Short mmCIF file of C-alpha atoms in Angstrom, two decimals:
data_model
loop_
_atom_site.label_atom_id
_atom_site.label_comp_id
_atom_site.label_asym_id
_atom_site.label_seq_id
_atom_site.Cartn_x
_atom_site.Cartn_y
_atom_site.Cartn_z
CA MET A 1 120.80 85.48 46.21
CA ASN A 2 124.04 86.55 47.91
CA LEU A 3 124.46 86.85 51.65
CA PHE A 4 124.60 90.67 51.69
CA ARG A 5 121.31 91.01 49.82
CA LEU A 6 119.63 88.46 52.13
CA VAL A 7 120.71 90.38 55.23
CA PHE A 8 119.51 93.68 53.71
CA ILE A 9 116.02 92.25 52.98
CA CYS A 10 115.72 90.80 56.48
CA CYS A 11 116.60 94.17 57.99
CA CYS A 12 113.96 95.92 55.88
CA ILE A 13 111.34 93.45 57.06
CA PHE A 14 112.12 93.21 60.74
CA LEU A 15 113.50 96.60 61.77
CA PRO A 16 110.15 98.47 61.52
CA LEU A 17 108.50 95.78 63.63
CA SER A 18 111.12 95.92 66.34
CA SER A 19 111.05 99.72 66.44
CA ASN A 20 107.34 99.61 67.29
CA ALA A 21 107.68 96.95 69.96
CA ALA A 22 108.08 99.45 72.80
CA PRO A 23 106.30 102.78 73.31
CA HIS A 24 108.31 105.78 72.24
CA LYS A 25 108.91 108.53 74.75
CA PRO A 26 110.11 111.76 73.14
CA GLU A 27 113.13 113.35 74.75
CA TYR A 28 112.16 116.06 77.24
CA SER A 29 113.91 117.79 80.06
CA ALA A 30 113.32 115.34 82.87
CA PRO A 31 111.29 115.01 84.92
CA ILE A 32 108.06 115.24 82.90
CA LYS A 33 105.11 116.58 84.90
CA VAL A 34 102.08 114.26 85.15
CA THR A 35 98.92 115.07 87.14
CA ILE A 36 96.62 112.29 88.36
CA LEU A 37 93.16 113.36 89.51
CA VAL A 38 92.10 111.66 92.75
CA ASP A 39 88.70 111.20 94.40
CA ASP A 40 88.69 113.64 97.31
CA ALA A 41 85.98 111.93 99.40
CA TYR A 42 86.54 108.16 99.39
CA PRO A 43 88.07 107.22 102.76
CA PRO A 44 90.05 105.14 103.55
CA TYR A 45 91.28 104.88 99.97
CA SER A 46 91.57 108.55 98.98
CA TYR A 47 90.34 111.63 100.79
CA GLN A 48 91.26 115.24 101.48
CA VAL A 49 91.72 116.89 104.86
CA ASN A 50 92.69 120.56 105.11
CA GLY A 51 93.93 120.55 101.53
CA GLU A 52 96.07 117.41 101.93
CA LEU A 53 95.40 114.05 100.27
CA TYR A 54 95.46 110.88 102.35
CA GLY A 55 94.45 107.25 101.90
CA ILE A 56 95.54 103.72 101.06
CA TYR A 57 95.68 104.32 97.31
CA VAL A 58 97.30 107.71 97.76
CA ASP A 59 100.11 106.12 99.78
CA ILE A 60 100.64 103.36 97.18
CA VAL A 61 100.82 105.78 94.26
CA LYS A 62 103.04 108.23 96.12
CA GLN A 63 105.52 105.43 96.82
CA ALA A 64 105.42 104.36 93.17
CA ALA A 65 105.87 107.96 92.05
CA ARG A 66 109.05 108.24 94.10
CA LEU A 67 110.50 105.34 92.11
CA LEU A 68 109.85 107.32 88.91
CA SER A 69 111.06 110.67 90.20
CA HIS A 70 114.01 110.91 87.81
CA GLU A 71 111.74 110.54 84.78
CA TYR A 72 108.38 111.90 85.98
CA GLN A 73 107.14 114.43 88.50
CA VAL A 74 103.77 113.03 89.58
CA THR A 75 101.20 115.30 91.22
CA LEU A 76 98.05 113.94 92.85
CA GLN A 77 95.21 116.46 92.61
CA ALA A 78 92.11 116.06 94.76
CA VAL A 79 88.79 116.58 92.96
CA PRO A 80 85.16 115.62 93.48
CA TRP A 81 84.69 112.29 91.72
CA LYS A 82 82.07 113.51 89.27
CA ARG A 83 84.32 116.38 88.17
CA GLY A 84 87.21 113.98 87.72
CA VAL A 85 85.15 111.71 85.47
CA SER A 86 83.99 114.76 83.48
CA SER A 87 87.59 115.92 83.04
CA MET A 88 88.50 112.52 81.59
CA ALA A 89 85.50 112.53 79.27
CA SER A 90 86.51 115.94 77.88
CA GLY A 91 90.18 115.03 77.48
CA GLU A 92 91.31 117.63 80.02
CA ALA A 93 93.02 115.09 82.29
CA ILE A 94 95.41 112.25 81.54
CA ALA A 95 94.61 110.03 84.54
CA LEU A 96 92.05 109.44 87.28
CA MET A 97 92.17 107.38 90.47
CA PRO A 98 90.59 104.99 91.52
CA PRO A 99 87.94 103.91 88.97
CA TYR A 100 86.63 100.40 88.51
CA ILE A 101 86.94 99.04 84.97
CA HIS A 102 83.93 100.15 82.89
CA ILE A 103 84.99 99.83 79.26
CA LYS A 104 81.58 100.32 77.66
CA LYS A 105 80.21 102.93 80.05
CA ARG A 106 83.42 104.97 80.11
CA PRO A 107 84.93 104.46 76.64
CA TYR A 108 87.19 107.48 77.12
CA ILE A 109 89.19 105.67 79.83
CA TRP A 110 91.72 103.12 78.59
CA PRO A 111 93.97 101.49 79.60
CA TYR A 112 93.85 100.85 83.34
CA SER A 113 96.78 100.32 85.67
CA ILE A 114 97.41 97.07 87.47
CA PRO A 115 94.92 96.60 90.33
CA LEU A 116 95.56 98.70 93.42
CA GLN A 117 93.26 96.53 95.54
CA GLU A 118 90.00 94.58 95.34
CA GLU A 119 86.97 96.25 96.88
CA VAL A 120 83.73 94.63 98.02
CA VAL A 121 80.70 96.74 97.08
CA VAL A 122 77.73 96.20 99.37
CA ALA A 123 74.26 97.59 100.00
CA PHE A 124 73.59 99.00 103.45
CA CYS A 125 69.90 99.44 104.24
CA ASN A 126 67.69 100.45 107.11
CA GLN A 127 66.31 97.45 108.97
CA GLY A 128 63.18 96.11 107.29
CA THR A 129 64.37 97.00 103.78
CA THR A 130 66.17 94.60 101.44
CA LEU A 131 67.44 94.61 97.87
CA LYS A 132 68.13 90.86 97.85
CA ASN A 133 65.08 89.74 95.91
CA LEU A 134 65.01 92.46 93.26
CA PRO A 135 63.86 92.54 90.53
CA HIS A 136 61.97 89.26 91.01
CA ALA A 137 59.91 90.49 93.95
CA LYS A 138 58.22 93.87 93.52
CA PRO A 139 58.64 96.05 96.62
CA ASP A 140 55.64 97.72 98.28
CA ARG A 141 56.93 101.09 97.09
CA VAL A 142 59.77 102.61 95.10
CA LEU A 143 62.97 102.27 97.10
CA ASN A 144 65.32 105.25 97.26
CA ILE A 145 68.96 104.22 96.81
CA GLY A 146 71.88 106.52 97.53
CA ILE A 147 75.19 106.39 95.66
CA ASN A 148 78.17 108.71 95.49
CA ALA A 149 77.93 111.17 92.60
CA GLY A 150 79.49 109.80 89.42
CA TYR A 151 79.77 106.19 90.63
CA ILE A 152 78.79 103.26 88.38
CA ILE A 153 78.07 100.69 91.02
CA LEU A 154 74.96 98.58 90.32
CA ASP A 155 74.91 94.89 89.45
CA GLU A 156 72.64 93.47 86.74
CA SER A 157 69.76 92.71 89.11
CA LEU A 158 69.70 96.27 90.45
CA MET A 159 70.00 97.78 86.97
CA GLU A 160 66.97 95.72 85.96
CA ALA A 161 65.13 96.83 89.11
CA GLN A 162 65.89 100.43 88.20
CA LYS A 163 64.68 99.85 84.66
CA GLN A 164 61.40 98.47 85.98
CA GLY A 165 60.98 101.44 88.31
CA PHE A 166 61.38 99.48 91.54
CA ILE A 167 64.26 101.65 92.73
CA GLN A 168 65.28 105.26 92.23
CA LEU A 169 68.90 106.37 92.43
CA TRP A 170 69.96 109.52 94.24
CA GLU A 171 73.49 110.83 93.72
CA ASN A 172 74.92 112.50 96.80
CA LYS A 173 78.23 114.29 97.22
CA SER A 174 80.03 111.89 99.54
CA THR A 175 79.96 108.80 101.71
CA ARG A 176 79.22 110.98 104.73
CA SER A 177 76.20 112.64 103.13
CA ASN A 178 74.79 109.28 102.03
CA ILE A 179 75.22 107.74 105.48
CA GLU A 180 73.52 110.72 107.11
CA LYS A 181 70.57 110.52 104.72
CA LEU A 182 70.33 106.77 105.32
CA ALA A 183 70.38 107.24 109.09
CA ARG A 184 67.69 109.93 108.89
CA GLY A 185 65.50 107.76 106.65
CA ARG A 186 65.74 110.01 103.59
CA ILE A 187 67.03 107.07 101.54
CA ASP A 188 66.32 103.37 102.07
CA CYS A 189 69.71 101.95 101.11
CA TYR A 190 73.21 103.10 100.27
CA ILE A 191 75.56 101.24 97.92
CA ASN A 192 79.32 101.64 98.24
CA ASP A 193 82.55 99.89 99.20
CA ARG A 194 82.10 97.99 102.47
CA LEU A 195 85.18 99.29 104.28
CA SER A 196 84.60 102.89 103.28
CA THR A 197 80.99 102.73 104.48
CA LEU A 198 81.77 101.00 107.78
CA LEU A 199 84.43 103.57 108.59
CA GLY A 200 82.00 106.34 107.67
CA ILE A 201 79.29 104.93 109.95
CA ASN A 202 81.74 104.59 112.84
CA LYS A 203 83.05 108.13 112.36
CA MET A 204 79.55 109.60 112.22
CA SER A 205 78.59 107.79 115.41
CA GLN A 206 81.55 109.40 117.15
CA ILE A 207 81.40 112.89 115.68
CA THR A 208 77.64 113.31 115.30
CA PRO A 209 76.01 111.19 118.03
CA SER A 210 72.68 112.93 117.38
CA VAL A 211 72.48 110.96 114.11
CA ASN A 212 71.41 107.43 115.04
CA THR A 213 73.10 104.84 112.82
CA SER A 214 72.03 101.78 114.82
CA ASN A 215 69.25 100.96 112.33
CA ILE A 216 71.71 100.55 109.42
CA VAL A 217 72.57 96.96 108.48
CA GLU A 218 74.53 95.34 105.66
CA ASP A 219 72.01 93.86 103.23
CA LYS A 220 73.83 92.21 100.30
CA ILE A 221 77.08 92.03 98.40
CA VAL A 222 76.54 93.83 95.11
CA MET A 223 79.87 93.15 93.39
CA ARG A 224 83.60 92.70 93.82
CA ARG A 225 85.75 95.04 91.77
CA THR A 226 89.39 96.07 91.54
CA ALA A 227 90.38 99.73 91.72
CA HIS A 228 92.92 101.25 89.31
CA ILE A 229 94.48 104.34 87.86
CA GLY A 230 92.46 104.96 84.70
CA TYR A 231 94.19 106.65 81.75
CA LEU A 232 92.79 108.85 79.02
CA LYS A 233 92.17 106.97 75.78
CA GLY A 234 93.81 108.52 72.72
CA PHE A 235 95.19 112.09 72.79
CA ASP A 236 98.66 110.68 72.07
CA GLU A 237 99.75 113.93 70.42
CA LYS A 238 98.81 115.88 73.55
CA TYR A 239 100.50 113.34 75.83
CA PRO A 240 103.25 111.70 73.71
CA PHE A 241 104.89 110.25 76.83
CA LYS A 242 101.71 108.50 78.00
CA GLN A 243 102.52 104.91 77.00
CA ASP A 244 105.98 105.11 78.55
CA PHE A 245 104.53 106.53 81.77
CA ILE A 246 101.88 103.81 81.98
CA LEU A 247 104.46 101.04 81.65
CA ARG A 248 106.82 102.63 84.17
CA MET A 249 104.02 103.36 86.65
CA ASP A 250 102.72 99.78 86.41
CA ALA A 251 106.20 98.44 87.13
CA ALA A 252 106.57 100.79 90.09
CA LEU A 253 103.11 99.95 91.45
CA ARG A 254 103.87 96.25 91.17
CA GLN A 255 107.07 96.72 93.14
CA VAL A 256 105.32 98.71 95.89
CA ILE A 257 102.40 96.28 96.18
CA ASP A 258 104.63 93.19 96.12
CA ASN A 259 106.89 94.66 98.82
CA ALA A 260 103.86 95.43 100.98
CA ALA A 261 102.63 91.84 100.61
CA THR A 262 106.00 90.34 101.55
CA PRO A 263 106.30 89.65 105.29
CA PRO A 264 109.30 91.25 107.01
#
């Protein structure tokens, strides 16, 4: 076999592989517009005030978006969490922030960005109520547990307790509404991120002093989870730039997060 023929065969074998090694972004008039749906009621991570989005995750993603501004015009759109999840399930949205990773329960979301931050999910209960021994110890009555609408936030022991009928979940609109119901005794416990809940309790004590929150105590750590930007699985024809955007956004997020972690 001569040298020319050998080179030709090698090119036929390896060129298709190398051409698929990196995601292909079709040529568009830059910048390409990308909208990320954002939980509008999850302080301090993401929340809306007078039509403006604020929060830790909002700041991180906005900084990352500025690094991509020549290629992509990123818009953060505030939505109620449950509506955001529904928009992902129907294929109407390309991205949602900040879900935990739930591959089986949300098969329509994949992949996820690099972690934005780790959150500690805890149960806050009224004094005299505990979720620590469930499902091994049957409570005297069914316990009413509040969660934010659309959240998947129970550990295995609480899912089993729910299955056995020891607890009943109540989805409420926001952290504020759950805290108020907990303080008024309408629910027994509330499960959410620790920092978000503590800030909510402190704010309610200041703004609505008629609502007594002194009976609320942290009961147990439910889980530790990282928060992400979650992307729509599939729909590559609708969003042919998606893989390129995900890679670029991850690189930008990594730069922002690493810079924040580096002491001045």
